[in-house]
XYZ file of N, CA and C in Angstrom:
843
model
N -62.172 -94.523 -0.631
C -63.555 -94.223 -1.002
C -64.506 -94.501 0.161
N -64.148 -95.449 1.031
C -65.028 -95.781 2.144
C -65.275 -94.568 3.038
N -64.245 -93.729 3.222
C -64.418 -92.515 4.027
C -65.431 -91.592 3.375
N -65.365 -91.453 2.063
C -66.299 -90.579 1.343
C -67.726 -91.112 1.456
N -67.881 -92.428 1.382
C -69.213 -93.024 1.501
C -69.805 -92.738 2.876
N -68.983 -92.880 3.898
C -69.464 -92.611 5.253
C -69.833 -91.143 5.427
N -69.108 -90.247 4.773
C -69.445 -88.825 4.854
C -70.821 -88.558 4.243
N -71.110 -89.197 3.112
C -72.428 -89.032 2.485
C -73.512 -89.585 3.386
N -73.271 -90.741 3.980
C -74.258 -91.345 4.878
C -74.503 -90.449 6.093
N -73.427 -89.876 6.631
C -73.578 -88.939 7.754
C -74.438 -87.754 7.339
N -74.209 -87.256 6.126
C -75.006 -86.136 5.628
C -76.479 -86.491 5.505
N -76.766 -87.695 5.006
C -78.150 -88.150 4.865
C -78.822 -88.257 6.237
N -78.120 -88.869 7.184
C -78.674 -88.999 8.532
C -78.922 -87.627 9.147
N -77.990 -86.711 8.937
C -78.103 -85.371 9.509
C -79.320 -84.632 8.947
N -79.523 -84.718 7.640
C -80.673 -84.051 7.006
C -81.983 -84.543 7.596
N -82.136 -85.852 7.683
C -83.406 -86.402 8.130
C -83.598 -86.235 9.643
N -82.512 -86.247 10.402
C -82.623 -85.955 11.830
C -83.086 -84.519 12.033
N -82.540 -83.599 11.238
C -82.975 -82.210 11.316
C -84.439 -82.050 10.974
N -84.896 -82.787 9.944
C -86.303 -82.721 9.556
C -87.210 -83.237 10.663
N -86.804 -84.334 11.304
C -87.621 -84.909 12.379
C -87.684 -83.968 13.577
N -86.555 -83.353 13.926
C -86.529 -82.394 15.036
C -87.412 -81.197 14.719
N -87.348 -80.732 13.476
C -88.179 -79.595 13.064
C -89.657 -79.927 13.194
N -90.046 -81.113 12.725
C -91.462 -81.505 12.797
C -91.930 -81.609 14.237
N -91.052 -82.052 15.116
C -91.412 -82.203 16.526
C -91.732 -80.859 17.176
N -91.288 -79.770 16.540
C -91.502 -78.433 17.101
C -92.702 -77.724 16.470
N -93.373 -78.395 15.511
C -94.465 -77.731 14.792
C -95.623 -77.325 15.703
N -95.741 -77.934 16.859
C -96.791 -77.516 17.782
C -96.498 -76.176 18.425
N -95.221 -75.768 18.365
C -94.803 -74.502 18.966
C -94.636 -73.407 17.924
N -94.148 -73.779 16.758
C -93.877 -72.813 15.697
C -94.390 -73.377 14.379
N -94.807 -72.519 13.482
C -95.360 -72.959 12.202
C -94.268 -73.531 11.306
N -94.634 -74.424 10.378
C -93.650 -74.957 9.436
C -92.949 -73.863 8.640
N -93.689 -72.821 8.258
C -93.092 -71.724 7.493
C -92.004 -71.024 8.291
N -92.273 -70.766 9.557
C -91.275 -70.102 10.400
C -90.070 -70.992 10.645
N -90.300 -72.290 10.791
C -89.187 -73.213 10.986
C -88.291 -73.258 9.745
N -88.906 -73.289 8.562
C -88.124 -73.259 7.329
C -87.300 -71.974 7.263
N -87.907 -70.867 7.649
C -87.204 -69.580 7.649
C -85.971 -69.646 8.560
N -86.121 -70.198 9.757
C -84.988 -70.287 10.678
C -83.896 -71.197 10.117
N -84.311 -72.290 9.497
C -83.330 -73.189 8.886
C -82.565 -72.489 7.767
N -83.296 -71.828 6.881
C -82.648 -71.153 5.756
C -81.783 -69.993 6.217
N -82.256 -69.259 7.215
C -81.485 -68.125 7.716
C -80.148 -68.594 8.286
N -80.173 -69.703 9.024
C -78.936 -70.243 9.594
C -77.968 -70.669 8.503
N -78.480 -71.444 7.531
C -77.603 -71.925 6.460
C -77.097 -70.771 5.603
N -77.927 -69.732 5.415
C -77.502 -68.573 4.627
C -76.335 -67.859 5.293
N -76.425 -67.626 6.592
C -75.347 -66.952 7.312
C -74.044 -67.740 7.205
N -74.133 -69.052 7.361
C -72.930 -69.888 7.280
C -72.364 -69.900 5.862
N -73.229 -70.074 4.868
C -72.774 -70.132 3.474
C -72.164 -68.803 3.023
N -72.790 -67.691 3.414
C -72.239 -66.385 3.041
C -70.885 -66.152 3.702
N -70.750 -66.619 4.945
C -69.473 -66.463 5.646
C -68.374 -67.293 4.986
N -68.747 -68.484 4.499
C -67.762 -69.364 3.863
C -67.439 -68.902 2.448
N -68.477 -68.616 1.662
C -68.283 -68.299 0.244
C -67.795 -66.871 0.015
N -68.324 -65.942 0.800
C -68.028 -64.512 0.591
C -68.123 -64.140 -0.889
N -69.313 -64.335 -1.470
C -69.473 -64.139 -2.923
C -69.227 -62.705 -3.367
N -68.721 -62.587 -4.564
C -68.503 -61.269 -5.166
C -69.796 -60.807 -5.828
N -70.213 -59.581 -5.526
C -71.476 -59.065 -6.034
C -71.305 -58.229 -7.301
N -70.080 -57.893 -7.628
C -69.830 -56.965 -8.734
C -69.539 -57.708 -10.030
N -69.748 -56.994 -11.131
C -69.411 -57.517 -12.445
C -70.311 -58.633 -12.926
N -71.522 -58.699 -12.390
C -72.451 -59.752 -12.784
C -73.462 -59.240 -13.798
N -73.797 -60.105 -14.761
C -74.766 -59.718 -15.781
C -76.182 -59.890 -15.246
N -77.120 -59.316 -15.977
C -78.520 -59.460 -15.599
C -78.929 -60.932 -15.610
N -78.439 -61.686 -16.588
C -78.776 -63.104 -16.678
C -78.255 -63.872 -15.474
N -77.044 -63.504 -15.019
C -76.492 -64.148 -13.822
C -77.454 -64.016 -12.645
N -77.983 -62.809 -12.461
C -78.869 -62.553 -11.325
C -80.227 -63.225 -11.501
N -80.714 -63.272 -12.744
C -81.996 -63.943 -12.998
C -81.887 -65.436 -12.694
N -80.780 -66.042 -13.125
C -80.579 -67.477 -12.900
C -80.472 -67.789 -11.412
N -79.652 -67.018 -10.686
C -79.466 -67.314 -9.264
C -80.732 -66.994 -8.466
N -81.502 -65.997 -8.931
C -82.772 -65.696 -8.262
C -83.765 -66.843 -8.454
N -83.809 -67.376 -9.674
C -84.673 -68.532 -9.925
C -84.252 -69.736 -9.107
N -82.960 -69.916 -8.976
C -82.416 -70.982 -8.143
C -82.869 -70.803 -6.696
N -82.833 -69.564 -6.221
C -83.257 -69.269 -4.852
C -84.740 -69.519 -4.645
N -85.556 -69.147 -5.630
C -87.001 -69.381 -5.523
C -87.293 -70.879 -5.449
N -86.619 -71.654 -6.304
C -86.838 -73.112 -6.283
C -86.406 -73.704 -4.944
N -85.320 -73.190 -4.384
C -84.851 -73.656 -3.076
C -85.861 -73.327 -1.981
N -86.389 -72.108 -2.027
C -87.364 -71.697 -1.021
C -88.663 -72.484 -1.121
N -89.178 -72.637 -2.326
C -90.433 -73.371 -2.533
C -90.265 -74.833 -2.127
N -89.127 -75.419 -2.479
C -88.871 -76.822 -2.150
C -88.881 -77.046 -0.639
N -88.160 -76.219 0.084
C -88.094 -76.381 1.534
C -89.425 -76.047 2.208
N -90.080 -75.002 1.741
C -91.362 -74.614 2.341
C -92.411 -75.693 2.133
N -92.507 -76.204 0.907
C -93.566 -77.174 0.605
C -93.330 -78.514 1.292
N -92.069 -78.960 1.407
C -91.861 -80.248 2.060
C -92.121 -80.129 3.565
N -91.847 -78.987 4.164
C -92.174 -78.816 5.579
C -93.689 -78.741 5.785
N -94.397 -78.151 4.826
C -95.858 -78.159 4.892
C -96.379 -79.587 4.798
N -95.722 -80.404 3.994
C -96.113 -81.808 3.883
C -95.806 -82.562 5.168
N -94.621 -82.291 5.754
C -94.262 -82.933 7.024
C -95.333 -82.696 8.089
N -95.927 -81.500 8.058
C -96.921 -81.143 9.074
C -98.221 -81.913 8.906
N -98.398 -82.581 7.757
C -99.688 -83.211 7.456
C -99.625 -84.725 7.291
N -98.484 -85.255 6.856
C -98.369 -86.702 6.644
C -97.042 -87.186 7.222
N -96.861 -88.488 7.419
C -95.616 -89.006 7.978
C -94.379 -88.592 7.187
N -93.313 -88.351 7.908
C -92.073 -87.852 7.317
C -91.557 -88.757 6.206
N -91.504 -90.069 6.489
C -90.971 -90.999 5.510
C -91.775 -91.035 4.222
N -93.090 -90.950 4.350
C -93.944 -90.962 3.161
C -93.788 -89.662 2.372
N -93.689 -88.536 3.089
C -93.519 -87.245 2.413
C -92.241 -87.232 1.576
N -91.133 -87.714 2.143
C -89.864 -87.734 1.416
C -89.925 -88.730 0.262
N -90.630 -89.834 0.457
C -90.788 -90.811 -0.621
C -91.514 -90.191 -1.811
N -92.611 -89.500 -1.550
C -93.360 -88.845 -2.631
C -92.521 -87.739 -3.261
N -91.802 -86.977 -2.434
C -90.952 -85.893 -2.955
C -89.909 -86.431 -3.928
N -89.398 -87.621 -3.655
C -88.331 -88.185 -4.480
C -88.784 -88.469 -5.905
N -90.088 -88.490 -6.132
C -90.597 -88.725 -7.485
C -90.135 -87.610 -8.429
N -89.929 -86.381 -7.896
C -89.482 -85.263 -8.718
C -88.132 -85.510 -9.364
N -87.053 -85.689 -8.581
C -85.751 -85.958 -9.199
C -85.700 -87.282 -9.949
N -86.485 -88.275 -9.497
C -86.539 -89.549 -10.209
C -87.101 -89.349 -11.612
N -88.180 -88.586 -11.715
C -88.769 -88.285 -13.027
C -87.777 -87.550 -13.911
N -87.050 -86.606 -13.331
C -86.051 -85.851 -14.084
C -84.963 -86.769 -14.611
N -84.511 -87.715 -13.785
C -83.475 -88.645 -14.207
C -83.946 -89.516 -15.362
N -85.196 -89.969 -15.282
C -85.728 -90.836 -16.334
C -85.953 -90.061 -17.626
N -86.458 -88.830 -17.516
C -86.698 -88.016 -18.707
C -85.400 -87.684 -19.434
N -84.307 -87.634 -18.688
C -83.018 -87.325 -19.303
C -82.341 -88.539 -19.908
N -82.980 -89.685 -19.842
C -82.397 -90.910 -20.372
C -83.157 -91.368 -21.609
N -82.423 -92.016 -22.500
C -83.056 -92.549 -23.716
C -83.104 -94.075 -23.706
N -82.872 -94.652 -22.551
C -82.855 -96.103 -22.448
C -84.258 -96.628 -22.149
N -84.657 -97.620 -22.919
C -85.991 -98.191 -22.731
C -86.135 -98.857 -21.371
N -85.018 -99.345 -20.820
C -85.092 -100.045 -19.537
C -85.517 -99.106 -18.406
N -85.374 -97.800 -18.611
C -85.756 -96.860 -17.561
C -87.265 -96.840 -17.341
N -88.014 -97.356 -18.313
C -89.460 -97.470 -18.112
C -89.766 -98.431 -16.964
N -88.854 -99.365 -16.744
C -89.017 -100.294 -15.617
C -88.987 -99.523 -14.302
N -88.068 -98.546 -14.199
C -87.951 -97.766 -12.965
C -89.162 -96.875 -12.768
N -89.685 -96.358 -13.866
C -90.913 -95.570 -13.778
C -92.047 -96.427 -13.245
N -92.153 -97.644 -13.792
C -93.202 -98.555 -13.347
C -93.056 -98.938 -11.889
N -91.801 -99.162 -11.454
C -91.556 -99.534 -10.064
C -91.929 -98.394 -9.115
N -91.557 -97.172 -9.496
C -91.944 -96.017 -8.679
C -93.463 -95.872 -8.646
N -94.097 -96.130 -9.794
C -95.552 -96.059 -9.845
C -96.202 -97.074 -8.922
N -95.612 -98.263 -8.852
C -96.120 -99.287 -7.934
C -96.036 -98.784 -6.498
N -94.916 -98.144 -6.161
C -94.754 -97.604 -4.817
C -95.825 -96.586 -4.477
N -96.107 -95.689 -5.418
C -97.132 -94.671 -5.194
C -98.513 -95.304 -5.039
N -98.802 -96.286 -5.873
C -100.098 -96.962 -5.786
C -100.249 -97.665 -4.436
N -99.171 -98.289 -3.973
C -99.218 -98.971 -2.682
C -99.502 -98.002 -1.543
N -98.957 -96.805 -1.620
C -99.251 -95.802 -0.598
C -100.743 -95.477 -0.563
N -101.366 -95.539 -1.726
C -102.795 -95.230 -1.803
C -103.680 -96.298 -1.197
N -103.131 -97.516 -1.001
C -103.929 -98.593 -0.417
C -104.147 -98.411 1.080
N -103.287 -97.618 1.716
C -103.425 -97.384 3.148
C -103.401 -95.879 3.416
N -104.478 -95.185 3.053
C -104.509 -93.719 3.144
C -104.888 -93.191 4.523
N -104.932 -94.065 5.529
C -105.428 -93.634 6.839
C -104.647 -92.457 7.398
N -103.312 -92.459 7.229
C -102.514 -91.358 7.752
C -102.033 -90.416 6.654
N -102.759 -90.418 5.528
C -102.467 -89.498 4.427
C -103.631 -88.548 4.233
N -103.347 -87.390 3.647
C -104.417 -86.482 3.239
C -103.977 -85.759 1.986
N -104.951 -85.274 1.241
C -104.666 -84.676 -0.065
C -103.700 -83.494 0.008
N -103.877 -82.540 0.951
C -102.922 -81.418 1.014
C -101.487 -81.878 1.291
N -101.328 -82.853 2.198
C -99.987 -83.338 2.504
C -99.312 -83.950 1.290
N -100.050 -84.761 0.544
C -99.515 -85.373 -0.674
C -99.221 -84.304 -1.722
N -100.122 -83.328 -1.867
C -99.928 -82.264 -2.857
C -98.680 -81.446 -2.551
N -98.465 -81.126 -1.276
C -97.268 -80.369 -0.905
C -96.000 -81.178 -1.187
N -96.048 -82.498 -0.954
C -94.881 -83.340 -1.233
C -94.590 -83.378 -2.733
N -95.639 -83.461 -3.547
C -95.459 -83.431 -5.005
C -94.893 -82.087 -5.459
N -95.378 -80.988 -4.852
C -94.840 -79.672 -5.176
C -93.362 -79.599 -4.805
N -93.008 -80.166 -3.660
C -91.601 -80.187 -3.248
C -90.757 -80.976 -4.251
N -91.305 -82.088 -4.748
C -90.587 -82.877 -5.740
C -90.372 -82.116 -7.037
N -91.407 -81.390 -7.476
C -91.271 -80.581 -8.689
C -90.247 -79.469 -8.486
N -90.268 -78.847 -7.297
C -89.306 -77.794 -6.998
C -87.892 -78.360 -6.917
N -87.766 -79.598 -6.404
C -86.458 -80.238 -6.327
C -85.901 -80.471 -7.735
N -86.753 -80.932 -8.651
C -86.317 -81.124 -10.037
C -85.871 -79.797 -10.640
N -86.626 -78.742 -10.368
C -86.249 -77.410 -10.843
C -84.935 -76.963 -10.217
N -84.763 -77.251 -8.938
C -83.526 -76.920 -8.221
C -82.321 -77.574 -8.900
N -82.463 -78.849 -9.277
C -81.364 -79.571 -9.925
C -80.996 -78.921 -11.255
N -82.013 -78.602 -12.057
C -81.767 -77.982 -13.359
C -81.110 -76.605 -13.215
N -81.643 -75.811 -12.285
C -81.112 -74.468 -12.106
C -79.746 -74.470 -11.427
N -79.464 -75.510 -10.649
C -78.145 -75.588 -10.014
C -77.055 -75.764 -11.067
N -77.370 -76.456 -12.161
C -76.413 -76.630 -13.251
C -76.103 -75.273 -13.868
N -77.138 -74.509 -14.184
C -76.937 -73.195 -14.790
C -76.250 -72.230 -13.829
N -76.618 -72.319 -12.552
C -75.989 -71.445 -11.563
C -74.514 -71.779 -11.412
N -74.192 -73.068 -11.376
C -72.799 -73.484 -11.226
C -71.922 -73.026 -12.370
N -72.499 -72.866 -13.547
C -71.722 -72.400 -14.702
C -71.434 -70.903 -14.644
N -72.267 -70.182 -13.886
C -72.140 -68.718 -13.848
C -71.547 -68.204 -12.543
N -71.654 -69.000 -11.472
C -71.173 -68.566 -10.166
C -70.189 -69.611 -9.641
N -68.967 -69.236 -9.291
C -67.970 -70.209 -8.849
C -68.225 -70.713 -7.431
N -67.725 -71.929 -7.156
C -67.786 -72.475 -5.812
C -69.181 -72.492 -5.225
N -69.276 -72.015 -3.978
C -70.542 -71.960 -3.267
C -71.216 -70.599 -3.413
N -70.681 -69.721 -4.261
C -71.231 -68.372 -4.382
C -72.709 -68.395 -4.761
N -73.034 -69.176 -5.796
C -74.417 -69.225 -6.259
C -75.357 -69.796 -5.219
N -74.927 -70.855 -4.530
C -75.765 -71.470 -3.510
C -75.987 -70.514 -2.341
N -74.930 -69.785 -1.951
C -75.048 -68.832 -0.842
C -76.044 -67.721 -1.179
N -75.956 -67.184 -2.392
C -76.871 -66.108 -2.793
C -78.287 -66.645 -2.958
N -78.416 -67.846 -3.526
C -79.740 -68.452 -3.684
C -80.379 -68.693 -2.323
N -79.588 -69.117 -1.363
C -80.107 -69.335 -0.014
C -80.589 -68.021 0.591
N -79.863 -66.935 0.314
C -80.288 -65.622 0.796
C -81.607 -65.204 0.144
N -81.746 -65.488 -1.148
C -82.995 -65.181 -1.849
C -84.152 -65.952 -1.238
N -83.950 -67.249 -0.979
C -84.999 -68.080 -0.382
C -85.382 -67.563 1.003
N -84.385 -67.143 1.769
C -84.659 -66.612 3.108
C -85.489 -65.342 3.032
N -85.124 -64.443 2.136
C -85.880 -63.195 1.970
C -87.306 -63.481 1.506
N -87.460 -64.484 0.645
C -88.775 -64.851 0.122
C -89.719 -65.272 1.244
N -89.173 -65.926 2.275
C -90.004 -66.465 3.348
C -90.048 -65.563 4.582
N -89.316 -64.458 4.567
C -89.254 -63.605 5.749
C -90.636 -63.085 6.156
N -91.374 -62.492 5.208
C -92.699 -61.949 5.501
C -93.664 -62.999 6.031
N -93.873 -64.099 5.269
C -94.780 -65.145 5.756
C -94.360 -65.723 7.103
N -93.051 -65.858 7.327
C -92.573 -66.415 8.598
C -92.890 -65.483 9.759
N -92.738 -64.197 9.539
C -93.031 -63.229 10.601
C -94.525 -63.229 10.947
N -95.363 -63.365 9.914
C -96.812 -63.366 10.138
C -97.248 -64.624 10.872
N -96.731 -65.779 10.444
C -97.165 -67.048 11.049
C -96.438 -67.356 12.353
N -95.204 -66.869 12.488
C -94.434 -67.172 13.680
C -94.776 -66.310 14.873
N -95.025 -65.026 14.633
C -95.395 -64.082 15.683
C -94.420 -64.168 16.860
N -94.948 -64.321 18.062
C -94.095 -64.278 19.261
C -93.181 -65.497 19.374
N -93.497 -66.590 18.660
C -92.657 -67.785 18.749
C -91.238 -67.495 18.267
N -91.100 -66.560 17.329
C -89.783 -66.226 16.800
C -88.955 -65.417 17.789
N -89.562 -65.024 18.904
C -88.839 -64.301 19.952
C -88.418 -65.228 21.091
N -88.824 -66.487 20.997
C -88.514 -67.467 22.024
C -87.085 -67.986 21.817
N -86.173 -67.766 22.767
C -84.779 -68.212 22.605
C -84.661 -69.713 22.330
N -85.525 -70.509 22.959
C -85.486 -71.964 22.738
C -85.816 -72.299 21.292
N -86.835 -71.646 20.757
C -87.224 -71.879 19.368
C -86.098 -71.456 18.422
N -85.507 -70.302 18.695
C -84.412 -69.811 17.851
C -83.227 -70.769 17.884
N -82.936 -71.299 19.074
C -81.814 -72.237 19.202
C -82.079 -73.516 18.429
N -83.297 -74.073 18.576
C -83.630 -75.299 17.857
C -83.647 -75.053 16.350
N -84.145 -73.882 15.935
C -84.127 -73.541 14.519
C -82.710 -73.497 13.971
N -81.785 -72.956 14.771
C -80.384 -72.917 14.353
C -79.801 -74.328 14.270
N -80.171 -75.180 15.231
C -79.709 -76.571 15.228
C -80.216 -77.288 13.977
N -81.493 -77.067 13.640
C -82.065 -77.668 12.433
C -81.314 -77.187 11.195
N -80.977 -75.899 11.162
C -80.225 -75.363 10.029
C -78.864 -76.021 9.888
N -78.195 -76.229 11.014
C -76.884 -76.892 10.983
C -77.023 -78.347 10.539
N -78.010 -79.053 11.110
C -78.203 -80.468 10.779
C -78.665 -80.666 9.340
N -79.580 -79.817 8.886
C -80.217 -80.029 7.580
C -79.474 -79.386 6.421
N -78.573 -78.463 6.689
C -77.880 -77.780 5.596
C -76.368 -77.768 5.767
N -75.896 -77.216 6.869
C -74.454 -76.999 7.017
C -73.678 -78.319 7.019
N -74.082 -79.267 7.862
C -73.365 -80.546 7.929
C -73.459 -81.325 6.617
N -74.664 -81.486 6.021
C -74.737 -82.229 4.753
C -73.918 -81.588 3.638
N -74.016 -80.246 3.479
C -73.252 -79.586 2.422
C -71.759 -79.828 2.612
N -71.294 -79.724 3.850
C -69.868 -79.901 4.130
C -69.428 -81.339 3.843
N -70.222 -82.300 4.326
C -69.882 -83.708 4.096
C -69.861 -84.042 2.612
N -70.857 -83.570 1.893
C -70.957 -83.898 0.478
C -69.865 -83.215 -0.327
N -69.505 -81.995 0.055
C -68.448 -81.284 -0.653
C -67.137 -82.045 -0.553
N -66.822 -82.543 0.641
C -65.589 -83.311 0.835
C -65.690 -84.660 0.128
N -66.829 -85.332 0.251
C -66.994 -86.665 -0.327
C -66.878 -86.650 -1.847
N -67.425 -85.612 -2.480
C -67.455 -85.566 -3.938
C -66.076 -85.331 -4.560
N -65.088 -85.036 -3.734
C -63.733 -84.889 -4.263
C -63.153 -86.231 -4.687
N -63.628 -87.318 -4.092
C -63.106 -88.649 -4.411
C -64.183 -89.646 -4.811
N -65.453 -89.315 -4.555
C -66.537 -90.273 -4.797
C -67.110 -90.086 -6.201
N -67.213 -91.158 -7.010
C -67.813 -91.040 -8.346
C -69.266 -90.571 -8.246
N -69.703 -89.705 -9.161
C -71.088 -89.218 -9.136
C -72.125 -90.337 -9.124
N -71.859 -91.431 -9.807
C -72.837 -92.524 -9.851
C -73.035 -93.138 -8.468
N -71.940 -93.302 -7.717
C -72.038 -93.854 -6.369
C -72.751 -92.869 -5.447
N -72.420 -91.584 -5.595
C -73.067 -90.548 -4.795
C -74.578 -90.564 -5.012
N -74.994 -90.682 -6.259
C -76.421 -90.664 -6.594
C -77.154 -91.856 -5.998
N -76.520 -93.015 -6.042
C -77.131 -94.204 -5.458
C -77.300 -94.031 -3.953
N -76.280 -93.498 -3.292
C -76.363 -93.275 -1.846
C -77.489 -92.292 -1.508
N -77.640 -91.246 -2.306
C -78.686 -90.256 -2.051
C -80.075 -90.862 -2.202
N -80.163 -91.953 -2.946
C -81.455 -92.622 -3.126
C -81.956 -93.264 -1.836
N -81.099 -93.314 -0.829
C -81.499 -93.887 0.456
C -82.274 -92.893 1.326
N -82.422 -91.647 0.865
C -83.092 -90.600 1.646
C -84.474 -91.012 2.169
N -85.362 -91.580 1.350
C -86.691 -91.936 1.881
C -86.625 -92.917 3.046
N -85.774 -93.926 2.928
C -85.648 -94.895 4.013
C -85.072 -94.233 5.261
N -84.086 -93.353 5.068
C -83.494 -92.637 6.201
C -84.534 -91.751 6.881
N -85.386 -91.123 6.083
C -86.442 -90.271 6.649
C -87.410 -91.091 7.479
N -87.775 -92.266 6.981
C -88.706 -93.114 7.722
C -88.099 -93.580 9.042
N -86.810 -93.913 9.033
C -86.143 -94.355 10.262
C -86.015 -93.208 11.264
N -85.687 -92.000 10.760
C -85.588 -90.841 11.651
C -86.935 -90.538 12.289
N -88.000 -90.703 11.528
C -89.342 -90.451 12.054
C -89.699 -91.451 13.154
N -89.248 -92.688 12.998
C -89.505 -93.694 14.032
C -88.772 -93.334 15.318
N -87.505 -92.960 15.194
C -86.673 -92.715 16.366
C -87.036 -91.432 17.093
N -87.350 -90.377 16.341
C -87.588 -89.068 16.954
C -89.065 -88.812 17.213
N -89.913 -89.241 16.290
C -91.336 -88.888 16.355
C -92.247 -90.068 16.677
N -91.697 -91.263 16.707
C -92.495 -92.484 16.894
C -93.560 -92.624 15.800
N -93.214 -92.204 14.589
C -94.098 -92.375 13.432
C -93.803 -93.737 12.802
N -94.712 -94.670 12.968
C -94.504 -96.014 12.457
C -95.219 -96.196 11.130
N -94.526 -96.815 10.179
C -95.145 -97.139 8.898
C -95.634 -98.578 8.922
N -96.667 -98.839 8.157
C -97.169 -100.197 8.038
C -96.244 -100.995 7.110
N -96.299 -102.325 7.158
C -95.468 -103.132 6.247
C -95.667 -102.757 4.775
N -96.914 -102.491 4.372
C -97.176 -102.138 2.989
C -96.533 -100.794 2.636
N -96.547 -99.858 3.565
C -95.906 -98.565 3.327
C -94.393 -98.713 3.222
N -93.809 -99.626 3.994
C -92.372 -99.887 3.859
C -92.049 -100.468 2.488
N -92.935 -101.325 1.990
C -92.746 -101.865 0.637
C -92.802 -100.737 -0.389
N -93.719 -99.793 -0.198
C -93.838 -98.654 -1.107
C -92.560 -97.819 -1.094
N -92.033 -97.556 0.101
C -90.772 -96.807 0.221
C -89.650 -97.552 -0.498
N -89.586 -98.869 -0.307
C -88.546 -99.677 -0.939
C -88.648 -99.612 -2.464
N -89.869 -99.616 -2.992
C -90.065 -99.530 -4.448
C -89.491 -98.230 -5.004
N -89.760 -97.118 -4.323
C -89.274 -95.825 -4.794
C -87.758 -95.744 -4.655
N -87.215 -96.270 -3.551
C -85.755 -96.279 -3.369
C -85.085 -97.085 -4.476
N -85.590 -98.289 -4.749
C -85.010 -99.135 -5.795
C -85.143 -98.487 -7.171
N -86.277 -97.834 -7.426
C -86.468 -97.148 -8.709
C -85.464 -96.012 -8.850
N -85.224 -95.285 -7.767
C -84.265 -94.190 -7.810
C -82.850 -94.699 -8.024
N -82.498 -95.794 -7.335
C -81.176 -96.390 -7.526
C -80.993 -96.816 -8.977
N -81.991 -97.498 -9.525
C -81.900 -97.951 -10.910
C -81.793 -96.812 -11.895
N -82.593 -95.761 -11.704
C -82.585 -94.629 -12.628
C -81.277 -93.854 -12.563
N -80.757 -93.654 -11.363
C -79.530 -92.865 -11.232
C -78.302 -93.643 -11.691
N -78.339 -94.963 -11.597
C -77.211 -95.763 -12.085
C -77.164 -95.798 -13.606
N -78.292 -95.518 -14.253
C -78.345 -95.634 -15.707
C -77.881 -94.378 -16.425
N -77.648 -93.279 -15.686
C -77.159 -92.053 -16.311
C -76.458 -91.221 -15.270
N -75.478 -90.404 -15.692
C -74.831 -89.502 -14.757
C -75.795 -88.398 -14.357
N -75.779 -87.990 -13.115
C -76.608 -86.878 -12.669
C -75.732 -85.823 -12.072
N -76.271 -84.596 -12.043
C -75.552 -83.476 -11.468
C -75.351 -83.701 -9.963
N -74.195 -83.287 -9.476
C -73.838 -83.616 -8.103
C -73.895 -82.427 -7.170
N -74.784 -81.495 -7.432
C -74.997 -80.409 -6.478
C -75.472 -80.992 -5.158
N -74.912 -80.551 -4.025
C -75.350 -81.082 -2.740
C -76.878 -81.079 -2.612
N -77.399 -82.173 -2.170
C -78.845 -82.278 -2.049
C -79.366 -81.342 -0.984
N -80.504 -80.728 -1.206
C -81.049 -79.801 -0.259
C -81.697 -80.456 0.937
N -82.173 -81.741 0.784
C -82.835 -82.348 1.898
C -84.017 -81.662 2.267
């Protein structure tokens, strides 16, 4: 099991390193265009691996996978918009409220109210030091969290209708198509820069291909409860990646806020089984 745990940790580090590298390029290319490059890279890889069958599908199958793709696109677009406005670690911390809320709503245990309260404390603490926060950045992070919760719900329905990685590959293609127009408008000549294209491909590999691969292998032997607890480390990993790559430092109070949300997520996910679709990051 130790090998599986390390694979999940590698995936978490890879996702947040990709996010930090992407943010570092926002002065050259827009967040929307960067998300497009990331999704396009992961779509090409996923389609090559899955080679999904397009025939014999019902209308409901296509509606479900299309909705899954929209949630994937909105989630990635909105969190990158948040990255452009507030610190990476704080954005991921706020985003995590989405799946945390979903986990608590799916539980009937009174003790889960404790985790809600702890997460609420974390959010309130972030509000005490708003110097490097702004309303649009927080709003985009909340939208990303809501889209993440939707992604989790729709991934369950997609997994029941599409085998293996077929549904994820098609959903990724839908998300890429959804952002193609806006990316072309906002990216303009930057999308013709070989350096930008290369970094966008690197971000796609770091943020999607490596994590999906690591998690797919890890979940063959790792219990879902352990996987969920490990994924709860994402906010802390994001904050550390931001320090190393972007020199974004959090205040002690902000670190306490991140810790509150991480602990709330660990507590909530340990109290009920959650779906183990690879996290989108």
